[in-house]
Coordinates of C-alpha atoms and ligand atoms in Angstrom, one line a residue:
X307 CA 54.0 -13.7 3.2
X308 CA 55.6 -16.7 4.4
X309 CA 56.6 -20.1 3.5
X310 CA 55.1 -23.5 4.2
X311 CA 58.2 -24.7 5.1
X312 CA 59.5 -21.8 7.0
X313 CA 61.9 -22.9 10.0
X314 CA 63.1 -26.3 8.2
X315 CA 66.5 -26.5 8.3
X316 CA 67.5 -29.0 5.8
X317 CA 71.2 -30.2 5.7
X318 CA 71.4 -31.3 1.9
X319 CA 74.4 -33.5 1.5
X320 CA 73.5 -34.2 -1.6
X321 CA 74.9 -34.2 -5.7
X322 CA 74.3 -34.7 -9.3
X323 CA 70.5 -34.2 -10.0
X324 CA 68.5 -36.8 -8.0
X325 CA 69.1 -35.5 -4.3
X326 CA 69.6 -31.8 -5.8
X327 CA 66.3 -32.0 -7.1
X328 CA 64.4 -32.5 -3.6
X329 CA 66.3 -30.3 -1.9
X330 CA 65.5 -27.5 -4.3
X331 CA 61.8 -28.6 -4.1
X332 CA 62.4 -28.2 -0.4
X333 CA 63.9 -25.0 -0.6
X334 CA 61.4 -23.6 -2.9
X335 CA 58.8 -24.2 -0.3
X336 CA 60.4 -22.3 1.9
X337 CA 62.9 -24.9 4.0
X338 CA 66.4 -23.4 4.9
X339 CA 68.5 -25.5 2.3
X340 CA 72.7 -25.6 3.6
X341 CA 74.1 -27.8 0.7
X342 CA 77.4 -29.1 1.8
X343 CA 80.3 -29.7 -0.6
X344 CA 84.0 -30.6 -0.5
X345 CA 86.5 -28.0 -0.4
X346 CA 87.7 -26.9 -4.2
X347 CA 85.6 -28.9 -6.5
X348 CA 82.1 -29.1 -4.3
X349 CA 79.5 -31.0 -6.5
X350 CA 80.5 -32.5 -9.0
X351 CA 77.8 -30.7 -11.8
X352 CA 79.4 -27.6 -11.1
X353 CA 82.1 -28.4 -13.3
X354 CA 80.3 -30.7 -15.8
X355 CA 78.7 -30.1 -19.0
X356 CA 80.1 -26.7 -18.8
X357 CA 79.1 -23.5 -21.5
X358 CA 81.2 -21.1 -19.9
X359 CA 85.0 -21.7 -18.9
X360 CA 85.6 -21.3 -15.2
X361 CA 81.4 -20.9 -14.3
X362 CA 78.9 -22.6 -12.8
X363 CA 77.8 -25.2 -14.9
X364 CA 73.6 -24.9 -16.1
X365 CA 73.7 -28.5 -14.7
X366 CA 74.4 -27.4 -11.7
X367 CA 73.0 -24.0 -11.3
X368 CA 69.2 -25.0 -12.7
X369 CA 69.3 -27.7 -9.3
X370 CA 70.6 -25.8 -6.8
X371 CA 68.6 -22.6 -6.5
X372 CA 67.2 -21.1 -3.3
X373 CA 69.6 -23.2 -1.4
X374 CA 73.3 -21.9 0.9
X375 CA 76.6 -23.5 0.0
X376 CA 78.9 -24.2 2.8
X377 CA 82.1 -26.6 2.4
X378 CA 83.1 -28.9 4.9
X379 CA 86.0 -32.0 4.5
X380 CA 83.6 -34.6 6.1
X381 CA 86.6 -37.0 6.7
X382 CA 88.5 -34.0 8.2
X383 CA 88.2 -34.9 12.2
X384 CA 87.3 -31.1 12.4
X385 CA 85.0 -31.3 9.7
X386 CA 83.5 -33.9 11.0
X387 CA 82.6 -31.9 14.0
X388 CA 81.2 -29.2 12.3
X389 CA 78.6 -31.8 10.7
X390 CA 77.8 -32.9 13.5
X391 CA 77.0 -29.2 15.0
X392 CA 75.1 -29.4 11.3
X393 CA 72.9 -32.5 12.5
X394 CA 72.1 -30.7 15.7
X395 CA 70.9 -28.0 14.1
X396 CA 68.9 -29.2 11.5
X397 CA 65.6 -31.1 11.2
X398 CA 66.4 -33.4 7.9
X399 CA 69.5 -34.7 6.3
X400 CA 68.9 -35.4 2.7
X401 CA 71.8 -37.5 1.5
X402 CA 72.4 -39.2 -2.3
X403 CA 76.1 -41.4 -1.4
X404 CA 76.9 -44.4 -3.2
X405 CA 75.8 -47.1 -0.6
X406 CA 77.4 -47.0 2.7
X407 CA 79.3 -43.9 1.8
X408 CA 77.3 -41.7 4.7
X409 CA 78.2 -44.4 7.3
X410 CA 82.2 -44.4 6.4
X411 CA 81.5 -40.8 7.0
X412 CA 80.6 -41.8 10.5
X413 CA 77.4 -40.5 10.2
X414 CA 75.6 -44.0 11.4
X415 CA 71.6 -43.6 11.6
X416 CA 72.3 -44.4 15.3
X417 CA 75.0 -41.9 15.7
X418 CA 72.9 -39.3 13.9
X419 CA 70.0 -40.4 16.4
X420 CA 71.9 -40.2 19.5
X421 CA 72.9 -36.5 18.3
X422 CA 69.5 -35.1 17.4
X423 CA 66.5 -37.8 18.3
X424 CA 64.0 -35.4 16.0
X425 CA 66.3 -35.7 12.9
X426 CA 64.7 -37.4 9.8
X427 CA 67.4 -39.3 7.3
X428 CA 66.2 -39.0 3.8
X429 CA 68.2 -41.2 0.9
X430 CA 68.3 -41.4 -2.2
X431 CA 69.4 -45.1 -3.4
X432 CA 69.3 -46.7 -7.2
X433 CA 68.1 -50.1 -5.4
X434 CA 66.2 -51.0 -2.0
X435 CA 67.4 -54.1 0.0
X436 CA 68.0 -57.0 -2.3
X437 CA 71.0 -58.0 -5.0
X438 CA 71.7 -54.6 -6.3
X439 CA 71.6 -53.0 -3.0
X440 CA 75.3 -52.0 -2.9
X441 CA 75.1 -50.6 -6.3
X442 CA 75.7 -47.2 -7.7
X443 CA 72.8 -45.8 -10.1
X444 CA 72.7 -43.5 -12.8
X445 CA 69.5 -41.8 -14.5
X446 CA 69.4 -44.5 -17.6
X447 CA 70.2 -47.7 -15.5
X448 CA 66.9 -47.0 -12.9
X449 CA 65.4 -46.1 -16.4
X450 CA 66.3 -49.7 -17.7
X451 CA 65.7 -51.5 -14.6
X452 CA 62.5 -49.8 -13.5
X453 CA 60.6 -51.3 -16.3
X454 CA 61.1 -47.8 -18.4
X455 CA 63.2 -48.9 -21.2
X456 CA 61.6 -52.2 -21.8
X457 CA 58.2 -50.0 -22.7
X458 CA 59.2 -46.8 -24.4
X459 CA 59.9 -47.2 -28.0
X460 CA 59.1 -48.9 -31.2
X461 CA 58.3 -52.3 -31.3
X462 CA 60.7 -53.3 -34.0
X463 CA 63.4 -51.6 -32.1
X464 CA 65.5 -51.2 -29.0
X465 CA 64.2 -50.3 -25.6
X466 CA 64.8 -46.5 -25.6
X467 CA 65.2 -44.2 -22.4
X468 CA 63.2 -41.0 -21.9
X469 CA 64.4 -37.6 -22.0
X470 CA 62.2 -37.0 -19.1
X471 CA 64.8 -37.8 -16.0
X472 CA 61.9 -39.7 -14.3
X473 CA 65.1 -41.5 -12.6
X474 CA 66.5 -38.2 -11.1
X475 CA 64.3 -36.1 -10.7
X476 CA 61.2 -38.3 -10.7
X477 CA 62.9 -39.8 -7.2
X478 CA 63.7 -36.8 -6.2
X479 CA 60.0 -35.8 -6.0
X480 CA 59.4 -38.8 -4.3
X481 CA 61.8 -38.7 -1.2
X482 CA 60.2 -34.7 -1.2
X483 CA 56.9 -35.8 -0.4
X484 CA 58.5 -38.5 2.1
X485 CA 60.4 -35.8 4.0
X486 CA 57.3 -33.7 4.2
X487 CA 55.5 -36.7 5.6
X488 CA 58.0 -37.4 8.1
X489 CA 58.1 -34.0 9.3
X490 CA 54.4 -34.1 9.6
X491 CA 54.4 -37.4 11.8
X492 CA 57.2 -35.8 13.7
X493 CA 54.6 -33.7 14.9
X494 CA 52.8 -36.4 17.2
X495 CA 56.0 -38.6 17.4
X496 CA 58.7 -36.1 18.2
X497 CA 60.9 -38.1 16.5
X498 CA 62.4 -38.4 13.6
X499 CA 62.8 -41.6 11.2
X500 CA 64.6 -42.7 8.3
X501 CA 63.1 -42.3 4.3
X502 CA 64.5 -44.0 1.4
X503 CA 63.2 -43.7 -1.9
X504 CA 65.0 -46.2 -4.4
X505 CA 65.4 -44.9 -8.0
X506 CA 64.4 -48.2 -9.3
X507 CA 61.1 -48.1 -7.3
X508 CA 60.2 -44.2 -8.2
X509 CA 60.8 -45.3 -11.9
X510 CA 58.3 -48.2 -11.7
X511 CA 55.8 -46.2 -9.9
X512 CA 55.7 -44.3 -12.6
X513 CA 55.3 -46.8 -14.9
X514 CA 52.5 -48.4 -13.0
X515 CA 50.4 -48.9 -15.9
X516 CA 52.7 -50.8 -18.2
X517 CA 52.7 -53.3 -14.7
X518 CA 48.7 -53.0 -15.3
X519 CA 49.2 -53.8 -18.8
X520 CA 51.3 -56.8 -17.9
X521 CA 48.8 -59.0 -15.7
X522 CA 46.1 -57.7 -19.1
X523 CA 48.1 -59.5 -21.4
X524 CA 48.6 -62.4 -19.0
X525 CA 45.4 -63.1 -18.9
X526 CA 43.8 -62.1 -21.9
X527 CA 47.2 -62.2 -24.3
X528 CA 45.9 -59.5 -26.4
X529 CA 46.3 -55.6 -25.8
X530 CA 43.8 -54.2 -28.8
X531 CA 44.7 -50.5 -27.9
X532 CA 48.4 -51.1 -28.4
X533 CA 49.8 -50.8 -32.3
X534 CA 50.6 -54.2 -32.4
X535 CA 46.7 -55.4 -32.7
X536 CA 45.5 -57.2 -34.8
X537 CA 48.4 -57.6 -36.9
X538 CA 51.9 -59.0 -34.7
X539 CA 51.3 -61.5 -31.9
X540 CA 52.2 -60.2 -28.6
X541 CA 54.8 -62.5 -26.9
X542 CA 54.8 -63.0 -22.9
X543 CA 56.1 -59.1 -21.8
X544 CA 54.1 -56.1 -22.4
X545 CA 55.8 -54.9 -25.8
X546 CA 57.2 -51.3 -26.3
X547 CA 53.9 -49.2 -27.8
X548 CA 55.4 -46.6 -29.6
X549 CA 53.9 -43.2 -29.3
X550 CA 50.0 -44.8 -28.3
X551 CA 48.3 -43.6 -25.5
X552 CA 48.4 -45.5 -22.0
X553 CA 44.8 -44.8 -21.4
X554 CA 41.3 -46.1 -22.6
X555 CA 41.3 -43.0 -25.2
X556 CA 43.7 -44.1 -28.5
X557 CA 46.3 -41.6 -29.6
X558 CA 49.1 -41.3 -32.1
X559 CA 51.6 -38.6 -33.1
X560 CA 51.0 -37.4 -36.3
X561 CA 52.3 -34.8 -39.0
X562 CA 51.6 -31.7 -39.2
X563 CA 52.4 -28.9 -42.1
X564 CA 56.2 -28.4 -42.1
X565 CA 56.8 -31.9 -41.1
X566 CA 59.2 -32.6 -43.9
X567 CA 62.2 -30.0 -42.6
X568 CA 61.1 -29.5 -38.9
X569 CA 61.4 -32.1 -36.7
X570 CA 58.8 -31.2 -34.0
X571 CA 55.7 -30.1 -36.7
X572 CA 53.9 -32.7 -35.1
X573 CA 50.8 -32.7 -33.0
X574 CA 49.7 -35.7 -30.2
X575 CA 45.8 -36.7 -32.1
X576 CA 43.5 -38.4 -29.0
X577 CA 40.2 -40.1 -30.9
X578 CA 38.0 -39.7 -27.2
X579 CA 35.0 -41.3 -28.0
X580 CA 32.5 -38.6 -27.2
X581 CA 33.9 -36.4 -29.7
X582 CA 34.4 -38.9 -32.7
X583 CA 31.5 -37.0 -34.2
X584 CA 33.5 -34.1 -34.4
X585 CA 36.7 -35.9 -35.5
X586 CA 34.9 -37.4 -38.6
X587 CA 33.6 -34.0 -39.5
X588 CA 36.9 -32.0 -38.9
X589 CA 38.5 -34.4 -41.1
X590 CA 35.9 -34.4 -43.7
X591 CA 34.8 -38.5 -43.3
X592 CA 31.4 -37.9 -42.2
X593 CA 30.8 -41.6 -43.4
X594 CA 32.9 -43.4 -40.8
X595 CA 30.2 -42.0 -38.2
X596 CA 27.6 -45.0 -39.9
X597 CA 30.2 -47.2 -41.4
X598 CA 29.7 -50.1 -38.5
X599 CA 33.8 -50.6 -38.7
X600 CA 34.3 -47.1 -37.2
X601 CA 30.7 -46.7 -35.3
X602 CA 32.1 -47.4 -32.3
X603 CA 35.4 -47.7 -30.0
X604 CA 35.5 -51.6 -30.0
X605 CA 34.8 -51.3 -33.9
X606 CA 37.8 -49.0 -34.1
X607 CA 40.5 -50.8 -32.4
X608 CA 41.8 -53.1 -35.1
X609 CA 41.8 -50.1 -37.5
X610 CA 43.4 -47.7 -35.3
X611 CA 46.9 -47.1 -37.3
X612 CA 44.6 -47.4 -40.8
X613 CA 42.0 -44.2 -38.8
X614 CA 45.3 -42.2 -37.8
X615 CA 47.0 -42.7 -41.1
X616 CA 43.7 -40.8 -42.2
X617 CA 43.6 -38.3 -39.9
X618 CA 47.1 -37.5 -40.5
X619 CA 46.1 -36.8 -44.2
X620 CA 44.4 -34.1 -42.6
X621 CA 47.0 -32.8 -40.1
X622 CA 49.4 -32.5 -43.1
X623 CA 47.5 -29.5 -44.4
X624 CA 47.4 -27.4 -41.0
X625 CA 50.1 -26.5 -38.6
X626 CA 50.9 -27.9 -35.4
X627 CA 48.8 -24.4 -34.0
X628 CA 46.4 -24.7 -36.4
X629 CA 45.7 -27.8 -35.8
X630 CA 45.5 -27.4 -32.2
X631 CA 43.0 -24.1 -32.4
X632 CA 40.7 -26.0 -34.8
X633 CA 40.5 -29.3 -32.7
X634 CA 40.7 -27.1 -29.5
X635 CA 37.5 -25.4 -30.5
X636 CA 35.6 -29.1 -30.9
X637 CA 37.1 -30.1 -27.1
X638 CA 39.3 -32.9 -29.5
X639 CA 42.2 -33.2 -26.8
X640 CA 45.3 -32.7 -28.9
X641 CA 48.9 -31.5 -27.8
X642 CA 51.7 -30.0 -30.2
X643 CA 54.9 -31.1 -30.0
X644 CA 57.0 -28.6 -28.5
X645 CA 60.6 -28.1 -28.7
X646 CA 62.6 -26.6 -26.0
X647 CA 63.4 -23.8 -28.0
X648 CA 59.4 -22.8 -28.2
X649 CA 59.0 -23.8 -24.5
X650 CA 62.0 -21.7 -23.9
X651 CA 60.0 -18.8 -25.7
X652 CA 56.5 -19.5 -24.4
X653 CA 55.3 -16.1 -22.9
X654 CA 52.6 -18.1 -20.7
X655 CA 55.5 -20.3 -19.5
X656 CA 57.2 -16.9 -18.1
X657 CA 53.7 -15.8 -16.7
X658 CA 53.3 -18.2 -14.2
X659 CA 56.8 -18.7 -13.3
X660 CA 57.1 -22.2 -14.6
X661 CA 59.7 -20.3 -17.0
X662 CA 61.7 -17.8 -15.4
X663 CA 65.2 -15.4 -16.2
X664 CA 67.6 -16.1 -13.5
X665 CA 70.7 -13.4 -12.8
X666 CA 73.8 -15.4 -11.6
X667 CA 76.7 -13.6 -10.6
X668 CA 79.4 -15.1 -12.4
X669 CA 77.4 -16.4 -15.3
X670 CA 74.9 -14.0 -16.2
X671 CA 71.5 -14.2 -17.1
X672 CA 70.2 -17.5 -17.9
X673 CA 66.9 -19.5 -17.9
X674 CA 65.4 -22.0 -15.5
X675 CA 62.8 -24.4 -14.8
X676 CA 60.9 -22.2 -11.5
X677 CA 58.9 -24.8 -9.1
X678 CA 55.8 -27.0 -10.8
X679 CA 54.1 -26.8 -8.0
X680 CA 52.1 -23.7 -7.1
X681 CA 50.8 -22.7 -4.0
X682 CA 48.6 -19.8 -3.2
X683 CA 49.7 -19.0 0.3
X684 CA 53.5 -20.4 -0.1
X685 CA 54.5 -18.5 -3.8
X686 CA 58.0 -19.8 -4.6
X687 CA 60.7 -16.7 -5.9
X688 CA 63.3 -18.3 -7.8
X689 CA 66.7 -17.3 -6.5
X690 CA 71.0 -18.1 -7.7
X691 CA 72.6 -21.0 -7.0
X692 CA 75.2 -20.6 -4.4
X693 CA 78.3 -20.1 -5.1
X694 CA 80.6 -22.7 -3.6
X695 CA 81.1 -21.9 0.3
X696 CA 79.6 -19.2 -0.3
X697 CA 78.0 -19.3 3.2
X698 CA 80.1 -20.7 4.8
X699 CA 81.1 -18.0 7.5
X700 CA 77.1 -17.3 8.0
X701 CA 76.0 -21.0 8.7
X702 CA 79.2 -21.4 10.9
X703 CA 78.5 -18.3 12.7
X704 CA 74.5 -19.6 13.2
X705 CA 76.6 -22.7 14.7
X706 CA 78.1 -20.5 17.4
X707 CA 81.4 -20.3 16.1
X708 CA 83.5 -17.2 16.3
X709 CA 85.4 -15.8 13.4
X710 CA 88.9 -17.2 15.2
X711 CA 87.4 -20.5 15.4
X712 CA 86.2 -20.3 11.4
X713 CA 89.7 -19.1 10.4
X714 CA 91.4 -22.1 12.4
X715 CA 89.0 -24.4 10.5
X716 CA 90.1 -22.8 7.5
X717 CA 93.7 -23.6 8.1
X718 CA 93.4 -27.2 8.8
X719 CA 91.7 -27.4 5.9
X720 CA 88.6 -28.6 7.5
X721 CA 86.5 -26.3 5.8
Ligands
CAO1931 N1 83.9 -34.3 2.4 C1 84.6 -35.5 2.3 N2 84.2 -36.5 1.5 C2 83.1 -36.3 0.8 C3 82.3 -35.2 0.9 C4 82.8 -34.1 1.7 N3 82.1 -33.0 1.8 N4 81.3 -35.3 0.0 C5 81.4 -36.5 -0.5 N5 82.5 -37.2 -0.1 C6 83.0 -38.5 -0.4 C7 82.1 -39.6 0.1 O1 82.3 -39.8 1.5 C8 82.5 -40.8 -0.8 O2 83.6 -41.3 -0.2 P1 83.9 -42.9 0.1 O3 83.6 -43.6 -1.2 O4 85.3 -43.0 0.5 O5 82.9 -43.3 1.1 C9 82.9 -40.1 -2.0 O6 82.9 -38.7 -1.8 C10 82.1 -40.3 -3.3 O7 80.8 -40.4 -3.1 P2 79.9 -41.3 -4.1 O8 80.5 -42.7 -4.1 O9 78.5 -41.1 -3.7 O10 80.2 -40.6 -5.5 P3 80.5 -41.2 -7.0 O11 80.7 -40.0 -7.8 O12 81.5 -42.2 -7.0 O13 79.1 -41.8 -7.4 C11 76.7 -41.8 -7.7 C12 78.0 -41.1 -7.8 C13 75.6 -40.9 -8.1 C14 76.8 -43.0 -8.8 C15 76.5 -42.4 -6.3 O14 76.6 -41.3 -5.4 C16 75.1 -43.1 -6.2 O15 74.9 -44.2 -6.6 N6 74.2 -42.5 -5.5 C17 72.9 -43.0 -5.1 C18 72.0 -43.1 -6.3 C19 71.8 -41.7 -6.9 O16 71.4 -40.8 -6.3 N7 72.0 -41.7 -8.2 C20 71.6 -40.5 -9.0 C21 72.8 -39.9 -9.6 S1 72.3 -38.6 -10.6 O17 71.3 -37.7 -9.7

């Protein structure tokens, strides 16, 4: 069967995780990925974080799947023409540089457009225009600056980042679905354009409702399903809300059996108002169901940390499973905390391919993250990381050049 992005040719001049990430999304959906790297170290993951002397770092290998490695020195006047014999032949250039970095190259937007009018551009950047433009962005700063930080946490506590690299790879998805839009317009256009996705932006997109929150407390001052109500004023910025629910539905994280020596027997409670009926019987408090302080939602908000210290009473004397099976069975939506070691484990994980066993050359067998996203006429096989150059020869050859040609590139060190 094929691929719904079969014939792509995607030259991925990107690194680290953010650009890595949507090229491997790309790749996954069937787009011919040719990652270029510099000669002798290549990407810079490759060699960080490493488990295994002399291998493929897991950074590197869990971001780069499905995709060719070629190396070329881009400021190598050789090099350089082999990148340009890359932007001829390829229909997107995905690139993650510090700002300006793929214009010292030479590779100006007009200069790429006077090469191959069809070519789309795609960036990754930590800022858009504006004072922090020229900067270079890591995962935690578009974290901090994207409005992350400010909200995840406790309120007597720091801002706190998220293990969740909604920075990285969040932005990565988002420049994804930007090149597949382009490519789409291209269609009636025949041309191609540029596509920027700023980390900073992708992070507050996905914190759209703490920005929702904001202009609710700006107007009404009060937020009375956050933790903080009835009992601490709120102050003019939407306050971190600890572990409570974005959404109309209060939740909590709560103990569960265990809780005392395992640090993830804990389950996510939701108290969904159509099933409170169910929730005062599971938890034996068939009272609160009359009880006009816990009839209804509005009732409930100022007691909503006194209700889950209650509830937790209960989720003390059952497992995080247990828990979930009983609740499950009365539609109460519940989630258990899960550690990567149970996620690792999780046979229904493998099933689908969301969890899969990955053979690797030089490092062995090791376990990835397989694509999220699944299609039913465009399945997505998981396949190695490249090793560095690895295809080199192959892409140069697709290029038109001979094996004399590749071998004086080689000696110039231009490749
Ligand atoms: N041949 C020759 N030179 C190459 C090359 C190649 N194949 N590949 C890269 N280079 C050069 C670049 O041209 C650049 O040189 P100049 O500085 O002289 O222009 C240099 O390598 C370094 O690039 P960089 O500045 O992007 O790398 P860095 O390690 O200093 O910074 C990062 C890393 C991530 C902070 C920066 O790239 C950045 O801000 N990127 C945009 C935001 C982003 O994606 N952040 C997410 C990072 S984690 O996913």
């Amino acid at each position: 069967m094929g691929k719904a992005l079969d014939g792509v040719r995607i030259l991925d001049f990107t690194h680290v995780q953010s650009g890595p990430t949507c090229t491997q999304l790309l790749a996954w959906l069937g787009a011919d990925v040719i990652k270029v790297e510099r000669a002798g170290e290549g990407d810079i993951t490759r060699g960080q974080l490493r488990d295994i002397p002399g291998v493929d770092s897991l950074y590197f290998t869990m971001l780069n799947h499905n995709k060719r490695s070629i190396t070329v020195d881009a400021k190598h006047p050789k090099g350089k023409q082999v990148l340009e014999a890359l932007v001829k032949h390829c229909d997107v250039l995905v690139e993650n540089f510090a700002p300006g970095a793929l214009d010292r190259m030479g590779l100006t937007w007009e200069h790429i457009q006077s090469l191959n009018p069809r070519m789309i551009v795609a960036s990754v950047k930590g800022f858009g225009p504006g004072p922090y433009e020229d900067c270079k962005v890591y995962e935690n700063v578009a974290q901090c600056a994207g409005g992350s930080a400010s909200t995840t946490g406790f309120d007597d506590g720091p801002p706190m980042v998220t293990g969740a690299q909604i920075g990285d790879s969040g932005t990565g998805l988002h420049l994804a679905l930007g090149i597949v839009a382009a490519l789409y317009q291209r269609k009636t256009t025949g041309r191609g354009q540029r596509v920027l996705a700023a980390m900073q932006d992708g992070v507050l997109n996905l914190c759209r409702v703490k920005l929702r929150d904001q202009q609710r407390l700006a107007r009404t001052g009060v937020m009375e399903e956050y933790p903080q109500y009835p009992n601490t004023p709120f102050g003019d910025a939407v306050p971190r809300a600890g572990n409570a629910s974005g959404g109309g539905q209060p939740g909590w994280i709560l103990k569960c059996k265990g809780w005392e020596t395992d640090p993830n027997a804990y389950i996510y409670f939701i108290t969904q108002a159509p099933v409170w009926k169910d929730i005062c019987e599971v938890i034996g408090r068939p009272e609160w169901l009359t009880d006009p302080c816990y009839a209804t939602p509005k009732a409930r908000l100022p007691h909503l940390m006194e209700i889950f210290g209650q509830i937790e009473e209960w989720t003390k004397t059952k497992d995080k499973f247990e828990a979930m099976d009983l609740l499950n069975k009365r539609d109460i939506p519940c989630g258990p905390i899960l550690s990567m070691k149970e996620i690792a484990e999780e046979p229904s994980l493998r099933a689908t391919g969301t969890v899969v066993e990955v053979d690797h050359p030089t490092r062995g067998k090791y376990l990835s993250v397989g694509n999220p996203i699944k299609m039913s006429e465009s399945p997505s096989d998981v396949k190695r990381s490249p090793l560095l150059g690895e295809h080199t020869d192959e892409v140069l050859a697709e290029l038109g050049y001979t094996q004399d040609q590749v071998a004086a590139l080689r000696a110039d060190k231009a490749i």
